Amino acid sequence: MEYRTAGESHGRGLLAFIEGFPSGFLIDVDKINFELRRRQGGYGRGGRQQIEADKIEILTGIWQGKSTGAPLSFWIVNKDSRIDSAPEIVNPRPGHVDLAGAVKFGLPIRPIMERASARETAARVAAGALANQYLESKGIAVVGFVRSIGDADSSWDELQKREFEREIDLLDPSELLSRRNGSEFYTAFSDSIAANREAKFREIVDDATLGGDSVGGLIEIRAFNVPIGIGSHTQWNQKLDAKIAMNIMSIQAIKGVEIGLGFAAAKTRGSKMHDPIGYDEAQKSSANQGYYRRTNNAGGIEGGISNGSTIVVRCAMKPIPTMRLPLKSIDWNTKKQSNATYERSDVCAVPAASVVAQNVLAITILEAMLNDQCKC
Ligand code: EPS
């Protein structure tokens, strides 16, 4: 299976094209549209989401509601479609594609930024939501949530932080989903922790809004019940962790990806890092085929192959580069100093990016499962 997207932020719409999806699968369009609606939400979103009502139309690859095995294409209309009349951007925004893209392609900034826009992720969410549905039918659950906004963690009470780290590993997918779906920041905190954490997040976003600034954050995605044996050590580009890193890093504004202990592994001794192996006959029919771990510092992947533990991925989103109080830039025509252009934008799109990351992880796992020689 493979997928691609097409479309521009203010063009006619966005397209997701999926090849190699299994035949005979009943596609739940409402579930895909639910994910598209979630992507449009979350605290800190800008004005565009008041205009759009993202929904898919399935153009090809479907017969009587079921996939046919032929290429599927999903179409999402842009209501705010005005690419040809949108004003030119003459002052490239630091942190955005504007400068490097215009130099490379020899075009004005407008057509470059229109394709680079994070609106493209609507198409990825649609494709990923289909993948997630298919995984669900095999008992696999992929759930993305927001861990933190801006520098909120630096003032987080140490005891509460430890309590959260302990309980998050005990949550099953349905508990995680119900917490996440009840939060305007798409977090996974218990009610008692959420109250002060989300107040802090709101304060950070509101402060950035007032200051004409923007904020990023930290996202986590967990994939439960992925069978042992997905991915392969035999070739570098078959490694599941490598595929995950590439696909998550390809999401707009993501600057860091880690799996399991991730960067903290660098300062951890081997004896504390690696997850001791046990065997329990009673778990033989579960994802781990009985080979259980009490810890999961590997984040569910060893040697590029899933080991039956929950796959745990985190990614860091940078603050969006379009800011009401802009940084210094140049004038693209005269090369003289000026301020970067400001256009309508989000102040914080971390909750939306958690929806994107969840669905991108789902399609990455499904691709690996379907394309894997080992047919787990
Ligand atoms: C987005 C729509 C865009 C931006 C955002 C993502 O809307 P507009 O540019 O019309 O206000 O809010 O795009 C970016 C963050 C970006 O870097 O371009 C969406 O639907 O997700």
mmCIF file of C-alpha atoms and ligand atoms in Angstrom:
data_model
loop_
_atom_site.group_PDB
_atom_site.id
_atom_site.type_symbol
_atom_site.label_atom_id
_atom_site.label_comp_id
_atom_site.label_asym_id
_atom_site.label_seq_id
_atom_site.Cartn_x
_atom_site.Cartn_y
_atom_site.Cartn_z
ATOM 1 C CA MET A 1 0.000 0.000 0.000
ATOM 2 C CA GLU A 2 1.111 3.573 -0.713
ATOM 3 C CA TYR A 3 -0.536 6.950 -0.546
ATOM 4 C CA ARG A 4 0.072 10.448 -1.848
ATOM 5 C CA THR A 5 -1.670 13.792 -1.436
ATOM 6 C CA ALA A 6 -2.292 16.720 -3.785
ATOM 7 C CA GLY A 7 -3.782 20.173 -3.377
ATOM 8 C CA GLU A 8 -3.121 23.685 -2.156
ATOM 9 C CA SER A 9 -4.405 25.581 0.892
ATOM 10 C CA HIS A 10 -6.500 28.050 -1.142
ATOM 11 C CA GLY A 11 -6.809 25.954 -4.316
ATOM 12 C CA ARG A 12 -9.970 24.048 -5.223
ATOM 13 C CA GLY A 13 -9.377 21.343 -2.647
ATOM 14 C CA LEU A 14 -7.233 18.495 -1.393
ATOM 15 C CA LEU A 15 -6.858 14.978 -2.695
ATOM 16 C CA ALA A 16 -5.650 11.791 -1.020
ATOM 17 C CA PHE A 17 -4.784 8.922 -3.388
ATOM 18 C CA ILE A 18 -4.364 5.476 -1.820
ATOM 19 C CA GLU A 19 -3.154 2.447 -3.743
ATOM 20 C CA GLY A 20 -3.056 -1.126 -2.489
ATOM 21 C CA PHE A 21 -5.737 -0.831 0.206
ATOM 22 C CA PRO A 22 -7.401 -4.248 0.761
ATOM 23 C CA SER A 23 -10.648 -5.000 -1.092
ATOM 24 C CA GLY A 24 -14.036 -5.651 0.468
ATOM 25 C CA PHE A 25 -13.634 -3.297 3.434
ATOM 26 C CA LEU A 26 -16.781 -1.385 4.400
ATOM 27 C CA ILE A 27 -15.663 2.256 4.650
ATOM 28 C CA ASP A 28 -17.214 4.296 7.446
ATOM 29 C CA VAL A 29 -17.206 7.808 5.951
ATOM 30 C CA ASP A 30 -18.586 9.363 9.155
ATOM 31 C CA LYS A 31 -15.566 8.121 11.089
ATOM 32 C CA ILE A 32 -13.231 9.743 8.556
ATOM 33 C CA ASN A 33 -15.197 12.994 8.753
ATOM 34 C CA PHE A 34 -15.084 12.855 12.557
ATOM 35 C CA GLU A 35 -11.272 12.913 12.383
ATOM 36 C CA LEU A 36 -11.378 15.784 9.884
ATOM 37 C CA ARG A 37 -13.579 17.736 12.284
ATOM 38 C CA ARG A 38 -11.184 17.058 15.149
ATOM 39 C CA ARG A 39 -8.287 18.280 13.004
ATOM 40 C CA GLN A 40 -10.093 21.575 12.552
ATOM 41 C CA GLY A 41 -10.533 22.048 16.286
ATOM 42 C CA GLY A 42 -8.505 22.470 19.461
ATOM 43 C CA TYR A 43 -7.731 25.598 21.428
ATOM 44 C CA GLY A 44 -5.635 28.184 19.533
ATOM 45 C CA ARG A 45 -6.938 27.642 15.983
ATOM 46 C CA GLY A 46 -7.326 30.665 13.680
ATOM 47 C CA GLY A 47 -10.106 32.063 11.503
ATOM 48 C CA ARG A 48 -9.828 29.624 8.593
ATOM 49 C CA GLN A 49 -11.554 26.867 10.517
ATOM 50 C CA GLN A 50 -14.717 29.032 10.833
ATOM 51 C CA ILE A 51 -14.931 28.988 7.036
ATOM 52 C CA GLU A 52 -14.194 25.337 6.261
ATOM 53 C CA ALA A 53 -16.300 22.246 7.036
ATOM 54 C CA ASP A 54 -13.929 19.498 5.918
ATOM 55 C CA LYS A 55 -15.603 16.324 4.621
ATOM 56 C CA ILE A 56 -14.515 13.692 2.124
ATOM 57 C CA GLU A 57 -16.121 12.687 -1.102
ATOM 58 C CA ILE A 58 -14.889 9.291 -2.298
ATOM 59 C CA LEU A 59 -14.266 9.627 -6.033
ATOM 60 C CA THR A 60 -12.816 6.223 -6.957
ATOM 61 C CA GLY A 61 -12.106 2.728 -5.663
ATOM 62 C CA ILE A 62 -15.459 2.099 -3.971
ATOM 63 C CA TRP A 63 -18.423 -0.110 -4.835
ATOM 64 C CA GLN A 64 -21.569 -0.280 -2.710
ATOM 65 C CA GLY A 65 -19.715 1.283 0.195
ATOM 66 C CA LYS A 66 -16.800 -1.180 0.107
ATOM 67 C CA SER A 67 -13.229 -0.809 -1.121
ATOM 68 C CA THR A 68 -12.565 -2.646 -4.383
ATOM 69 C CA GLY A 69 -8.766 -2.952 -4.184
ATOM 70 C CA ALA A 70 -8.524 -0.321 -6.951
ATOM 71 C CA PRO A 71 -6.942 3.085 -6.200
ATOM 72 C CA LEU A 72 -9.059 5.077 -3.754
ATOM 73 C CA SER A 73 -9.276 8.842 -4.018
ATOM 74 C CA PHE A 74 -10.696 11.150 -1.375
ATOM 75 C CA TRP A 75 -11.626 14.731 -2.260
ATOM 76 C CA ILE A 76 -11.962 17.557 0.282
ATOM 77 C CA VAL A 77 -13.312 20.891 -1.000
ATOM 78 C CA ASN A 78 -11.699 24.201 0.056
ATOM 79 C CA LYS A 79 -14.438 26.753 0.641
ATOM 80 C CA ASP A 80 -11.827 29.530 0.916
ATOM 81 C CA SER A 81 -10.590 28.926 -2.631
ATOM 82 C CA ARG A 82 -8.849 32.030 -4.039
ATOM 83 C CA ILE A 83 -5.306 30.985 -4.876
ATOM 84 C CA ASP A 84 -5.065 33.056 -8.078
ATOM 85 C CA SER A 85 -6.240 36.298 -6.484
ATOM 86 C CA ALA A 86 -4.492 35.925 -3.118
ATOM 87 C CA PRO A 87 -1.934 38.716 -2.606
ATOM 88 C CA GLU A 88 1.717 37.944 -3.254
ATOM 89 C CA ILE A 89 3.955 37.474 -0.206
ATOM 90 C CA VAL A 90 6.964 39.765 -0.686
ATOM 91 C CA ASN A 91 8.606 39.372 2.721
ATOM 92 C CA PRO A 92 9.460 35.692 3.342
ATOM 93 C CA ARG A 93 8.563 34.466 6.841
ATOM 94 C CA PRO A 94 11.517 33.065 8.815
ATOM 95 C CA GLY A 95 10.737 29.430 9.673
ATOM 96 C CA HIS A 96 8.385 28.983 6.716
ATOM 97 C CA VAL A 97 9.137 27.427 3.308
ATOM 98 C CA ASP A 98 8.878 30.878 1.667
ATOM 99 C CA LEU A 99 12.536 31.731 1.049
ATOM 100 C CA ALA A 100 14.068 28.321 0.326
ATOM 101 C CA GLY A 101 11.066 27.242 -1.783
ATOM 102 C CA ALA A 102 10.986 30.390 -3.908
ATOM 103 C CA VAL A 103 14.755 30.195 -4.531
ATOM 104 C CA LYS A 104 14.635 26.514 -5.434
ATOM 105 C CA PHE A 105 11.580 26.573 -7.706
ATOM 106 C CA GLY A 106 12.145 30.015 -9.249
ATOM 107 C CA LEU A 107 8.555 30.996 -8.493
ATOM 108 C CA PRO A 108 6.942 33.713 -6.374
ATOM 109 C CA ILE A 109 6.276 32.725 -2.754
ATOM 110 C CA ARG A 110 2.476 32.362 -3.056
ATOM 111 C CA PRO A 111 2.351 29.093 -5.055
ATOM 112 C CA ILE A 112 5.114 27.621 -2.888
ATOM 113 C CA MET A 113 3.472 28.377 0.450
ATOM 114 C CA GLU A 114 0.071 27.240 -0.769
ATOM 115 C CA ARG A 115 1.314 23.670 -1.199
ATOM 116 C CA ALA A 116 3.499 23.768 1.922
ATOM 117 C CA SER A 117 0.586 24.855 4.138
ATOM 118 C CA ALA A 118 -0.469 22.525 6.925
ATOM 119 C CA ARG A 119 -3.890 22.459 5.313
ATOM 120 C CA GLU A 120 -2.453 19.573 3.266
ATOM 121 C CA THR A 121 -2.692 17.500 6.445
ATOM 122 C CA ALA A 122 -6.476 17.286 5.976
ATOM 123 C CA ALA A 123 -5.770 14.851 3.109
ATOM 124 C CA ARG A 124 -3.346 12.869 5.265
ATOM 125 C CA VAL A 125 -5.856 12.674 8.091
ATOM 126 C CA ALA A 126 -8.498 11.341 5.673
ATOM 127 C CA ALA A 127 -6.168 8.612 4.364
ATOM 128 C CA GLY A 128 -4.924 7.815 7.874
ATOM 129 C CA ALA A 129 -8.427 7.638 9.309
ATOM 130 C CA LEU A 130 -9.243 4.924 6.767
ATOM 131 C CA ALA A 131 -6.084 3.053 7.782
ATOM 132 C CA ASN A 132 -7.049 3.428 11.434
ATOM 133 C CA GLN A 133 -10.483 1.934 10.737
ATOM 134 C CA TYR A 134 -8.864 -1.053 9.108
ATOM 135 C CA LEU A 135 -6.430 -1.482 12.019
ATOM 136 C CA GLU A 136 -9.356 -1.257 14.455
ATOM 137 C CA SER A 137 -10.979 -4.171 12.643
ATOM 138 C CA LYS A 138 -7.825 -6.175 13.534
ATOM 139 C CA GLY A 139 -7.960 -5.091 17.199
ATOM 140 C CA ILE A 140 -5.228 -2.422 16.899
ATOM 141 C CA ALA A 141 -5.884 1.054 18.349
ATOM 142 C CA VAL A 142 -3.822 4.154 17.522
ATOM 143 C CA VAL A 143 -4.420 7.192 19.740
ATOM 144 C CA GLY A 144 -2.697 10.590 19.579
ATOM 145 C CA PHE A 145 -2.859 13.207 22.326
ATOM 146 C CA VAL A 146 -1.188 16.425 23.449
ATOM 147 C CA ARG A 147 1.394 16.185 26.215
ATOM 148 C CA SER A 148 2.352 19.819 26.594
ATOM 149 C CA ILE A 149 2.048 23.323 25.153
ATOM 150 C CA GLY A 150 4.998 25.715 24.954
ATOM 151 C CA ASP A 151 7.182 25.633 28.071
ATOM 152 C CA ALA A 152 4.322 24.586 30.401
ATOM 153 C CA ASP A 153 6.279 21.563 31.676
ATOM 154 C CA SER A 154 8.915 23.763 33.296
ATOM 155 C CA SER A 155 6.401 24.852 35.946
ATOM 156 C CA TRP A 156 4.659 21.469 36.348
ATOM 157 C CA ASP A 157 4.470 20.194 39.912
ATOM 158 C CA GLU A 158 6.962 17.296 40.162
ATOM 159 C CA LEU A 159 4.616 15.027 42.155
ATOM 160 C CA GLN A 160 1.749 15.514 39.728
ATOM 161 C CA LYS A 161 4.070 14.921 36.800
ATOM 162 C CA ARG A 162 5.192 11.593 38.286
ATOM 163 C CA GLU A 163 1.575 10.626 38.983
ATOM 164 C CA PHE A 164 0.691 11.280 35.323
ATOM 165 C CA GLU A 165 3.705 9.315 34.008
ATOM 166 C CA ARG A 166 2.661 6.362 36.167
ATOM 167 C CA GLU A 167 -0.996 6.336 35.206
ATOM 168 C CA ILE A 168 -0.611 7.008 31.481
ATOM 169 C CA ASP A 169 1.034 3.620 31.003
ATOM 170 C CA LEU A 170 -1.917 1.915 32.690
ATOM 171 C CA LEU A 171 -4.615 3.439 30.458
ATOM 172 C CA ASP A 172 -6.230 1.199 27.900
ATOM 173 C CA PRO A 173 -7.131 2.696 24.490
ATOM 174 C CA SER A 174 -10.770 3.375 25.362
ATOM 175 C CA GLU A 175 -9.864 5.259 28.563
ATOM 176 C CA LEU A 176 -7.227 7.230 26.682
ATOM 177 C CA LEU A 177 -9.729 8.076 23.938
ATOM 178 C CA SER A 178 -12.430 9.203 26.335
ATOM 179 C CA ARG A 179 -10.037 11.507 28.209
ATOM 180 C CA ARG A 180 -8.663 12.923 24.972
ATOM 181 C CA ASN A 181 -12.055 13.447 23.339
ATOM 182 C CA GLY A 182 -13.300 15.401 26.349
ATOM 183 C CA SER A 183 -10.420 17.895 26.301
ATOM 184 C CA GLU A 184 -10.210 21.142 24.299
ATOM 185 C CA PHE A 185 -6.427 20.623 24.146
ATOM 186 C CA TYR A 186 -6.806 16.898 23.270
ATOM 187 C CA THR A 187 -4.806 15.896 26.361
ATOM 188 C CA ALA A 188 -4.898 12.623 28.321
ATOM 189 C CA PHE A 189 -4.857 14.042 31.843
ATOM 190 C CA SER A 190 -7.202 12.776 34.564
ATOM 191 C CA ASP A 191 -9.843 15.368 35.571
ATOM 192 C CA SER A 192 -7.897 16.427 38.649
ATOM 193 C CA ILE A 193 -4.669 17.012 36.697
ATOM 194 C CA ALA A 194 -6.406 18.510 33.645
ATOM 195 C CA ALA A 195 -7.866 21.402 35.639
ATOM 196 C CA ASN A 196 -4.579 23.151 36.363
ATOM 197 C CA ARG A 197 -2.607 21.837 33.352
ATOM 198 C CA GLU A 198 -5.129 23.032 30.797
ATOM 199 C CA ALA A 199 -5.525 26.362 32.591
ATOM 200 C CA LYS A 200 -1.770 26.760 32.168
ATOM 201 C CA PHE A 201 -1.933 25.783 28.489
ATOM 202 C CA ARG A 202 -4.741 28.315 27.946
ATOM 203 C CA GLU A 203 -2.724 31.014 29.669
ATOM 204 C CA ILE A 204 0.269 30.285 27.396
ATOM 205 C CA VAL A 205 -1.824 30.383 24.199
ATOM 206 C CA ASP A 206 -3.721 33.522 25.285
ATOM 207 C CA ASP A 207 -0.478 35.250 26.165
ATOM 208 C CA ALA A 208 0.997 34.386 22.746
ATOM 209 C CA THR A 209 -2.192 35.633 21.054
ATOM 210 C CA LEU A 210 -2.000 38.959 22.892
ATOM 211 C CA GLY A 211 1.683 39.306 22.072
ATOM 212 C CA GLY A 212 1.185 38.571 18.353
ATOM 213 C CA ASP A 213 3.274 35.432 18.842
ATOM 214 C CA SER A 214 2.782 31.661 18.375
ATOM 215 C CA VAL A 215 3.508 28.492 20.426
ATOM 216 C CA GLY A 216 4.377 24.851 19.768
ATOM 217 C CA GLY A 217 4.166 21.776 21.950
ATOM 218 C CA LEU A 218 4.705 18.102 22.520
ATOM 219 C CA ILE A 219 2.528 15.303 21.107
ATOM 220 C CA GLU A 220 2.422 11.589 21.891
ATOM 221 C CA ILE A 221 0.902 8.746 19.894
ATOM 222 C CA ARG A 222 0.355 5.228 21.206
ATOM 223 C CA ALA A 223 -0.402 2.186 19.062
ATOM 224 C CA PHE A 224 -1.880 -0.673 21.095
ATOM 225 C CA ASN A 225 -1.951 -4.380 20.158
ATOM 226 C CA VAL A 226 0.413 -4.110 17.188
ATOM 227 C CA PRO A 227 1.508 -7.720 16.648
ATOM 228 C CA ILE A 228 5.124 -8.716 17.249
ATOM 229 C CA GLY A 229 7.023 -8.862 13.930
ATOM 230 C CA ILE A 230 6.011 -5.759 11.904
ATOM 231 C CA GLY A 231 8.984 -4.165 10.114
ATOM 232 C CA SER A 232 12.334 -5.782 9.382
ATOM 233 C CA HIS A 233 15.981 -5.599 10.410
ATOM 234 C CA THR A 234 17.081 -6.964 7.010
ATOM 235 C CA GLN A 235 17.233 -3.644 5.165
ATOM 236 C CA TRP A 236 17.570 -0.107 6.555
ATOM 237 C CA ASN A 237 14.481 1.169 4.816
ATOM 238 C CA GLN A 238 12.329 -1.696 6.116
ATOM 239 C CA LYS A 239 12.813 -0.752 9.765
ATOM 240 C CA LEU A 240 9.510 0.228 11.356
ATOM 241 C CA ASP A 241 11.071 2.910 13.584
ATOM 242 C CA ALA A 242 12.785 4.468 10.552
ATOM 243 C CA LYS A 243 9.499 4.619 8.647
ATOM 244 C CA ILE A 244 7.736 6.132 11.640
ATOM 245 C CA ALA A 245 10.459 8.752 12.102
ATOM 246 C CA MET A 246 10.289 9.800 8.456
ATOM 247 C CA ASN A 247 6.517 9.938 8.265
ATOM 248 C CA ILE A 248 6.023 11.805 11.535
ATOM 249 C CA MET A 249 8.877 14.213 10.738
ATOM 250 C CA SER A 250 7.181 14.975 7.404
ATOM 251 C CA ILE A 251 4.222 16.580 9.209
ATOM 252 C CA GLN A 252 4.381 20.373 8.878
ATOM 253 C CA ALA A 253 6.187 22.097 11.795
ATOM 254 C CA ILE A 254 7.512 18.879 13.400
ATOM 255 C CA LYS A 255 11.139 19.328 14.458
ATOM 256 C CA GLY A 256 11.811 16.246 16.585
ATOM 257 C CA VAL A 257 10.614 12.634 16.794
ATOM 258 C CA GLU A 258 11.403 10.073 19.478
ATOM 259 C CA ILE A 259 10.369 6.490 20.145
ATOM 260 C CA GLY A 260 10.099 5.075 23.653
ATOM 261 C CA LEU A 261 12.659 6.674 25.928
ATOM 262 C CA GLY A 262 13.982 8.566 22.879
ATOM 263 C CA PHE A 263 16.516 11.289 23.695
ATOM 264 C CA ALA A 264 16.510 10.317 27.391
ATOM 265 C CA ALA A 265 18.084 6.978 26.336
ATOM 266 C CA ALA A 266 21.367 8.825 25.805
ATOM 267 C CA LYS A 267 21.752 9.410 29.520
ATOM 268 C CA THR A 268 20.376 6.066 30.747
ATOM 269 C CA ARG A 269 22.529 2.999 31.558
ATOM 270 C CA GLY A 270 21.901 -0.216 29.641
ATOM 271 C CA SER A 271 20.727 -1.950 32.803
ATOM 272 C CA LYS A 272 17.980 0.658 33.237
ATOM 273 C CA MET A 273 17.197 1.136 29.552
ATOM 274 C CA HIS A 274 16.410 -2.298 28.126
ATOM 275 C CA ASP A 275 13.159 -4.059 28.903
ATOM 276 C CA PRO A 276 13.673 -7.488 30.553
ATOM 277 C CA ILE A 277 11.836 -10.341 28.796
ATOM 278 C CA GLY A 278 9.340 -12.704 30.426
ATOM 279 C CA TYR A 279 7.051 -15.419 29.033
ATOM 280 C CA ASP A 280 3.459 -16.082 30.005
ATOM 281 C CA GLU A 281 1.638 -18.929 28.233
ATOM 282 C CA ALA A 282 -1.699 -17.254 29.054
ATOM 283 C CA GLN A 283 -0.784 -14.295 26.785
ATOM 284 C CA LYS A 284 0.130 -16.567 23.854
ATOM 285 C CA SER A 285 -2.716 -15.347 21.661
ATOM 286 C CA SER A 286 -2.091 -11.640 22.333
ATOM 287 C CA ALA A 287 -0.003 -9.215 20.255
ATOM 288 C CA ASN A 288 3.205 -10.157 22.099
ATOM 289 C CA GLN A 289 2.666 -13.940 21.594
ATOM 290 C CA GLY A 290 3.341 -14.389 25.316
ATOM 291 C CA TYR A 291 6.724 -12.606 25.429
ATOM 292 C CA TYR A 292 5.871 -9.813 27.839
ATOM 293 C CA ARG A 293 7.836 -6.823 29.231
ATOM 294 C CA ARG A 294 7.125 -4.984 32.474
ATOM 295 C CA THR A 295 8.792 -1.831 31.129
ATOM 296 C CA ASN A 296 8.606 -0.319 27.644
ATOM 297 C CA ASN A 297 11.614 1.956 27.196
ATOM 298 C CA ALA A 298 12.032 0.589 23.663
ATOM 299 C CA GLY A 299 8.631 2.082 22.771
ATOM 300 C CA GLY A 300 7.502 -1.218 21.260
ATOM 301 C CA ILE A 301 10.231 -1.530 18.606
ATOM 302 C CA GLU A 302 13.574 -3.391 18.756
ATOM 303 C CA GLY A 303 15.909 -3.773 15.762
ATOM 304 C CA GLY A 304 13.323 -2.118 13.525
ATOM 305 C CA ILE A 305 10.677 -4.765 14.371
ATOM 306 C CA SER A 306 7.610 -4.374 16.600
ATOM 307 C CA ASN A 307 8.055 -6.440 19.774
ATOM 308 C CA GLY A 308 4.412 -6.714 20.837
ATOM 309 C CA SER A 309 4.511 -3.883 23.389
ATOM 310 C CA THR A 310 2.596 -0.636 22.819
ATOM 311 C CA ILE A 311 4.347 1.542 20.231
ATOM 312 C CA VAL A 312 5.043 4.920 21.834
ATOM 313 C CA VAL A 313 6.039 7.865 19.627
ATOM 314 C CA ARG A 314 6.499 11.501 20.638
ATOM 315 C CA CYS A 315 7.045 14.512 18.432
ATOM 316 C CA ALA A 316 7.872 18.162 19.009
ATOM 317 C CA MET A 317 5.988 20.827 17.072
ATOM 318 C CA LYS A 318 7.650 24.211 16.595
ATOM 319 C CA PRO A 319 5.640 27.430 16.920
ATOM 320 C CA ILE A 320 3.923 28.352 13.648
ATOM 321 C CA PRO A 321 6.131 30.807 11.709
ATOM 322 C CA THR A 322 3.339 33.221 10.712
ATOM 323 C CA MET A 323 3.142 35.836 13.499
ATOM 324 C CA ARG A 324 1.147 39.030 13.907
ATOM 325 C CA LEU A 325 4.289 40.687 15.308
ATOM 326 C CA PRO A 326 6.697 39.494 12.650
ATOM 327 C CA LEU A 327 10.437 38.886 12.704
ATOM 328 C CA LYS A 328 12.874 40.718 10.467
ATOM 329 C CA SER A 329 13.100 39.607 6.875
ATOM 330 C CA ILE A 330 13.909 41.088 3.497
ATOM 331 C CA ASP A 331 11.878 42.394 0.597
ATOM 332 C CA TRP A 332 12.003 39.627 -2.028
ATOM 333 C CA ASN A 333 12.248 42.190 -4.875
ATOM 334 C CA THR A 334 14.616 44.853 -3.473
ATOM 335 C CA LYS A 335 16.473 42.605 -0.953
ATOM 336 C CA LYS A 336 16.210 45.480 1.570
ATOM 337 C CA GLN A 337 15.426 44.797 5.268
ATOM 338 C CA SER A 338 11.735 44.723 6.191
ATOM 339 C CA ASN A 339 9.326 42.820 8.424
ATOM 340 C CA ALA A 340 8.076 39.350 7.459
ATOM 341 C CA THR A 341 4.584 39.241 5.967
ATOM 342 C CA TYR A 342 1.659 38.467 8.274
ATOM 343 C CA GLU A 343 -1.387 36.580 6.996
ATOM 344 C CA ARG A 344 -4.259 35.073 8.975
ATOM 345 C CA SER A 345 -2.872 32.099 10.882
ATOM 346 C CA ASP A 346 -3.198 29.881 13.944
ATOM 347 C CA VAL A 347 -1.519 30.813 17.237
ATOM 348 C CA CYS A 348 -1.316 27.186 18.358
ATOM 349 C CA ALA A 349 -2.094 24.161 16.180
ATOM 350 C CA VAL A 350 -0.645 21.492 18.497
ATOM 351 C CA PRO A 351 -4.038 19.790 19.186
ATOM 352 C CA ALA A 352 -4.683 19.659 15.420
ATOM 353 C CA ALA A 353 -1.204 18.238 14.827
ATOM 354 C CA SER A 354 -1.937 15.469 17.351
ATOM 355 C CA VAL A 355 -4.827 14.383 15.105
ATOM 356 C CA VAL A 356 -2.497 14.431 12.107
ATOM 357 C CA ALA A 357 0.212 12.482 13.960
ATOM 358 C CA GLN A 358 -2.264 9.814 15.094
ATOM 359 C CA ASN A 359 -3.529 9.229 11.576
ATOM 360 C CA VAL A 360 -0.061 9.352 10.008
ATOM 361 C CA LEU A 361 1.124 6.708 12.487
ATOM 362 C CA ALA A 362 -1.913 4.554 11.663
ATOM 363 C CA ILE A 363 -1.193 4.610 7.934
ATOM 364 C CA THR A 364 2.505 3.963 8.544
ATOM 365 C CA ILE A 365 1.723 0.846 10.572
ATOM 366 C CA LEU A 366 -0.847 -0.382 8.064
ATOM 367 C CA GLU A 367 1.581 0.142 5.154
ATOM 368 C CA ALA A 368 4.251 -1.807 7.012
ATOM 369 C CA MET A 369 1.816 -4.629 7.837
ATOM 370 C CA LEU A 370 0.506 -4.939 4.295
ATOM 371 C CA ASN A 371 3.888 -4.594 2.633
ATOM 372 C CA ASP A 372 5.713 -6.851 5.077
ATOM 373 C CA GLN A 373 7.117 -10.111 3.757
ATOM 374 C CA CYS A 374 6.519 -11.812 7.101
ATOM 375 C CA LYS A 375 2.673 -11.444 6.827
ATOM 376 C CA CYS A 376 2.174 -11.274 10.576
HETATM 377 C C1 EPS B 1 -4.718 25.309 7.810
HETATM 378 C C2 EPS B 1 -5.254 26.329 7.113
HETATM 379 C C3 EPS B 1 -4.487 27.571 6.901
HETATM 380 C C4 EPS B 1 -3.559 27.864 8.099
HETATM 381 C C5 EPS B 1 -2.703 26.678 8.476
HETATM 382 C C6 EPS B 1 -3.335 25.350 8.356
HETATM 383 O O1 EPS B 1 -5.452 28.572 6.795
HETATM 384 P P1 EPS B 1 -5.221 30.041 6.240
HETATM 385 O O2 EPS B 1 -3.793 30.127 5.763
HETATM 386 O O3 EPS B 1 -6.200 30.167 5.110
HETATM 387 O O4 EPS B 1 -5.555 30.908 7.385
HETATM 388 O O5 EPS B 1 -4.344 28.193 9.213
HETATM 389 O O6 EPS B 1 -1.582 26.711 7.677
HETATM 390 C C7 EPS B 1 -0.344 26.796 8.241
HETATM 391 C C8 EPS B 1 -0.101 26.585 9.494
HETATM 392 C C9 EPS B 1 0.725 27.075 7.345
HETATM 393 O O7 EPS B 1 1.873 26.908 7.758
HETATM 394 O O8 EPS B 1 0.439 27.457 6.226
HETATM 395 C C10 EPS B 1 -5.467 24.074 8.062
HETATM 396 O O9 EPS B 1 -6.607 23.875 7.562
HETATM 397 O O10 EPS B 1 -4.930 23.226 8.803
#
